[in-house]
mmCIF file of C-alpha atoms and ligand atoms in Angstrom:
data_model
loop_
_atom_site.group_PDB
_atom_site.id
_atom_site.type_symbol
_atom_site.label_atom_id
_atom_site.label_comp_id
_atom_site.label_asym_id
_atom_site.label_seq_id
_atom_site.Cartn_x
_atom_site.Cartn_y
_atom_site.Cartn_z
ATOM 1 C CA UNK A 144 15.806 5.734 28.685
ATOM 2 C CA UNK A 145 14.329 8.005 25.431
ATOM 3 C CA UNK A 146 12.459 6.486 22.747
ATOM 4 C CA UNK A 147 11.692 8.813 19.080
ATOM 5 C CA UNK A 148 8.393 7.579 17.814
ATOM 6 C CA UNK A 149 8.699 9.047 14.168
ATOM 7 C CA UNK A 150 5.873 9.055 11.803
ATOM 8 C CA UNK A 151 6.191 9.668 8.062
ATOM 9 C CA UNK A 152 3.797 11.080 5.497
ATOM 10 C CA UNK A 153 0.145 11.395 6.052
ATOM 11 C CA UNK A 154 0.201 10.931 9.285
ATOM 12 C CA UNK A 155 -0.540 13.844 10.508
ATOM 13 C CA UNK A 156 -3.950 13.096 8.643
ATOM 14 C CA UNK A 157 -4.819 10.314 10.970
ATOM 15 C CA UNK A 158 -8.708 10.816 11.456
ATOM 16 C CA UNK A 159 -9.469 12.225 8.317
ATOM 17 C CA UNK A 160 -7.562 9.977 6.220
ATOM 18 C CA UNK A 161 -8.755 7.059 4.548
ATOM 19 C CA UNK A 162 -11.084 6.192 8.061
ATOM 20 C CA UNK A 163 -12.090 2.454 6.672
ATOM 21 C CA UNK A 164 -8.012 1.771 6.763
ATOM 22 C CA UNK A 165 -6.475 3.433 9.733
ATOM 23 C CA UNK A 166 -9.031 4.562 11.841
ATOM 24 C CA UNK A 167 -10.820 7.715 12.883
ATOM 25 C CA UNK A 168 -8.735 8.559 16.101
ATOM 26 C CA UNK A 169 -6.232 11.849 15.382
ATOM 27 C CA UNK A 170 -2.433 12.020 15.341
ATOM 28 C CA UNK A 171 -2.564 13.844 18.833
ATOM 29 C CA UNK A 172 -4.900 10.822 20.075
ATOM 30 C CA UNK A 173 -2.134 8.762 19.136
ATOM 31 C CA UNK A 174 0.882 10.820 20.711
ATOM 32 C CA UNK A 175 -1.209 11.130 24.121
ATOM 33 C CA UNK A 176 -1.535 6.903 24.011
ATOM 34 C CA UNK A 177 1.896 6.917 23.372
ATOM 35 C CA UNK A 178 3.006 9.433 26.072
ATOM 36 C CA UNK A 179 0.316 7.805 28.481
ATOM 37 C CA UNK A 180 2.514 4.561 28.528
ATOM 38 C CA UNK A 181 5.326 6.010 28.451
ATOM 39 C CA UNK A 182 4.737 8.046 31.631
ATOM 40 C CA UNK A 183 3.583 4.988 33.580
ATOM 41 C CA UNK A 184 6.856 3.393 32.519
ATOM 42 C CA UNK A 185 9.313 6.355 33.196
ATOM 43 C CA UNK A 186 9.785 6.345 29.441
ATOM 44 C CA UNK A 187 10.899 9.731 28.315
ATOM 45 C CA UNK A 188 9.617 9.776 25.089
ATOM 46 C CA UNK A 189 9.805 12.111 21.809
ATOM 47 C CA UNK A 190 7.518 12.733 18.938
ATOM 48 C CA UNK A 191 8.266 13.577 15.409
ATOM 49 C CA UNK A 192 6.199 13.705 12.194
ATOM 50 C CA UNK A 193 7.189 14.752 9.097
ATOM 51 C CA UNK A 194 6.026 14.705 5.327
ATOM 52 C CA UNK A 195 9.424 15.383 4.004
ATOM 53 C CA UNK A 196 12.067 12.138 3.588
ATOM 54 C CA UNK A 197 14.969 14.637 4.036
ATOM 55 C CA UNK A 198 13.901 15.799 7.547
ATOM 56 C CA UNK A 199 13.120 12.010 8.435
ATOM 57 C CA UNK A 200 17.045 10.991 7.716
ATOM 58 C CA UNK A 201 18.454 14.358 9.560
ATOM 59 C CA UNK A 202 16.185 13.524 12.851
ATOM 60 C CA UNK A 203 17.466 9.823 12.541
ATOM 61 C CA UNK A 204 20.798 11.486 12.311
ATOM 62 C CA UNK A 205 21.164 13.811 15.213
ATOM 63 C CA UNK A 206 19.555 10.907 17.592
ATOM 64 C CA UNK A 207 22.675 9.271 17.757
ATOM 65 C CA UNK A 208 23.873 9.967 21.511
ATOM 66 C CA UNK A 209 21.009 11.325 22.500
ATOM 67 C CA UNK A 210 18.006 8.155 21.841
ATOM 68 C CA UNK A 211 17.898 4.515 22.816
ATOM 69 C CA UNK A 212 15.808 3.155 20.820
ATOM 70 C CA UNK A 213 13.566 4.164 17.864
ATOM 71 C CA UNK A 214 9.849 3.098 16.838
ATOM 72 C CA UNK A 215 9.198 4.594 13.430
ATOM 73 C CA UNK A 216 6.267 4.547 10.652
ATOM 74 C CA UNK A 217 7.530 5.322 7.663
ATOM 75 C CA UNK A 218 4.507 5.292 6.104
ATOM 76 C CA UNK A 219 4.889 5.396 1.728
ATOM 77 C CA UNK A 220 8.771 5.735 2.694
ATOM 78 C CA UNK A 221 8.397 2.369 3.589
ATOM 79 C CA UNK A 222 8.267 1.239 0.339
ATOM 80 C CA UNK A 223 10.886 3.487 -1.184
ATOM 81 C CA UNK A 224 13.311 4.660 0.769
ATOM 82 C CA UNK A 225 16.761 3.724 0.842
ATOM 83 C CA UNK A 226 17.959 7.102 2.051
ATOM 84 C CA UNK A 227 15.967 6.311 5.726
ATOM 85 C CA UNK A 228 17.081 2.622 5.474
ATOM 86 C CA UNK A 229 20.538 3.769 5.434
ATOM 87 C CA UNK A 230 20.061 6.133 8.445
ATOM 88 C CA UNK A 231 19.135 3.441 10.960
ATOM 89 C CA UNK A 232 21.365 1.439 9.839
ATOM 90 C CA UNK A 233 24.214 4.547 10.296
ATOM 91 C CA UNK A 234 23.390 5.111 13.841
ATOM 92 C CA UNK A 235 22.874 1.970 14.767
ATOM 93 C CA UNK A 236 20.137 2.209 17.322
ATOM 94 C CA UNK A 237 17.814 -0.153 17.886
ATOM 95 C CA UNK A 238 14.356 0.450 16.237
ATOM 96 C CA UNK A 239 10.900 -1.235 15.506
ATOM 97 C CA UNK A 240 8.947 -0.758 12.505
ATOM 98 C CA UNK A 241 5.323 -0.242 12.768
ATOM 99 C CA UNK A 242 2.296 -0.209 10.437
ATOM 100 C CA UNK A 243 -1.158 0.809 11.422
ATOM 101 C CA UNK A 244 -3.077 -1.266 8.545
ATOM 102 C CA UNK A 245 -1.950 -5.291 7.970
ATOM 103 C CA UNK A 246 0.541 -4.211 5.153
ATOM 104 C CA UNK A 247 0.404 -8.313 4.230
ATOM 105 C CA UNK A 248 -3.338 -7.403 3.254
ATOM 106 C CA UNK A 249 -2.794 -4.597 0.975
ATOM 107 C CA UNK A 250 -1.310 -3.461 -2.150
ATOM 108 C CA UNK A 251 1.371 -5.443 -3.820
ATOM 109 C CA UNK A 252 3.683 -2.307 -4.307
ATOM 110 C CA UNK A 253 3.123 -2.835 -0.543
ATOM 111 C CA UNK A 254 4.899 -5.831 0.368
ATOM 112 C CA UNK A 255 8.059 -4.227 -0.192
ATOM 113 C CA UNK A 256 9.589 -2.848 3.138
ATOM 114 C CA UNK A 257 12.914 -1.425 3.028
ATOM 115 C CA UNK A 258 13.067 -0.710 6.501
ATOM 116 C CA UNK A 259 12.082 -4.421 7.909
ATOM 117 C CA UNK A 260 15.324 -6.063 7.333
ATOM 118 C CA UNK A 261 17.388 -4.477 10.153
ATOM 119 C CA UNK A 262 14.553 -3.869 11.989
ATOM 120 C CA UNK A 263 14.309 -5.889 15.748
ATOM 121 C CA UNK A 264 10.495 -6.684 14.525
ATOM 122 C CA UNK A 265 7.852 -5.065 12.497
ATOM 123 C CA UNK A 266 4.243 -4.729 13.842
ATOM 124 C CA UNK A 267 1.723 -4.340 11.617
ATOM 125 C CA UNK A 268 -2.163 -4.777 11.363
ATOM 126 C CA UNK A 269 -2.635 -4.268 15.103
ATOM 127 C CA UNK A 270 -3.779 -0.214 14.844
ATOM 128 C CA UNK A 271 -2.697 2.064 17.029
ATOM 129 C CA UNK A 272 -2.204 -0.961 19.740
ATOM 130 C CA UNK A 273 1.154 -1.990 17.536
ATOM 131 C CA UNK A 274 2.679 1.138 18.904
ATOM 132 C CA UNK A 275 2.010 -0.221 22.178
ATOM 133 C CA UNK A 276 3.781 -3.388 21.447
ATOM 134 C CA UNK A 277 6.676 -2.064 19.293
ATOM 135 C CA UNK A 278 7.614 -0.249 23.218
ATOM 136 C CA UNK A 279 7.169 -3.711 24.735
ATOM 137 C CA UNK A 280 9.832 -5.321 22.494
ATOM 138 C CA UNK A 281 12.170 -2.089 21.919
ATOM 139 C CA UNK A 282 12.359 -1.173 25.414
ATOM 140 C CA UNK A 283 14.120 -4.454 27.072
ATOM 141 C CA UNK A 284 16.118 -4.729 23.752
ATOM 142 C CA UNK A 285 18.050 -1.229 24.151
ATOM 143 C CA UNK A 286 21.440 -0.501 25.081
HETATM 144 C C1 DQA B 558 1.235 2.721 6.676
HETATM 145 C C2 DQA B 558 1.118 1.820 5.442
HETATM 146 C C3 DQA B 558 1.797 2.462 4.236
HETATM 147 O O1 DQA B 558 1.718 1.609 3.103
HETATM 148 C C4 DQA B 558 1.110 3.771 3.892
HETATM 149 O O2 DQA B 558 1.760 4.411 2.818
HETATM 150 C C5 DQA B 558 0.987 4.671 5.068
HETATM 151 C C6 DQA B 558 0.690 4.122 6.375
HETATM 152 C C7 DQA B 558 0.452 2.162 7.874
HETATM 153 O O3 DQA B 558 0.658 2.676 8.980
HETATM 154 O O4 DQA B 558 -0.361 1.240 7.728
HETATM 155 O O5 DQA B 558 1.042 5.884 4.921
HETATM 156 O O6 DQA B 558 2.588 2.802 7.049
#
């Protein structure tokens, strides 16, 4: 069983960015929560973080045979991007959306998710945690 935990734009920034919204802990802080799981589950489990939309859709693209599931935070691509809609919907494996902040809370140009609809669930609001629980629900829903 492999699971790709991608993270879009900014992310890499967790810690210094914007504190008050999505916390003070690091991007490595949340890889090593991530792996920590994933180790006590026999997960094997893959990171990748990008700022570029291109990279996110050719990673989503060379998964296919190779990942069983995806949990991804698209971060502004959320809101945007058809190009990494399309993608998951091409390869056709299974994948949870997540959102550190409680997107339902926010902006409006925020309520707009083009990833949710063929998503198995999105998670958002819960922090790092809804990383924790996208795993719960992907993992017994893959292939
Ligand atoms: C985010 C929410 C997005 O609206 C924002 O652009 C992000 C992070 C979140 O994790 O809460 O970069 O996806």
């Amino acid at each position: 069983m492999k699971i790709l935990v991608i993270n879009g734009p900014n992310l890499n920034l967790l810690g210094i960015r914007e504190p008050d919204i999505y916390g003070k802990s690091t991007y490595k802080d949340l890889c090593d929560m991530i792996s920590e799981r994933c180790e006590h589950d026999n997960i094997d489990c893959e990171f990748f973080q990008s700022n570029h939309e291109g990279d996110i859709v050719d990673k989503i693209g060379e998964s296919l045979g190779k990942i069983d599931g995806i949990i991804i935070n698209p971060a502004a691509y959320t809101h945007t991007s058809v190009a990494i809609a399309d993608a998951l919907k091409a390869v056709n494996i299974p994948y949870v959306e997540v959102h550190i902040s409680d997107l339902s809370k926010r902006e409006d140009f925020r309520q707009v998710s083009y990833i949710r609809k063929d998503a198995l669930a999105t998670v958002s609001g819960e922090g790092f945690g809804g990383y924790i629980k996208a795993i719960d629900i992907l993992v017994p829903r893959t292939k």
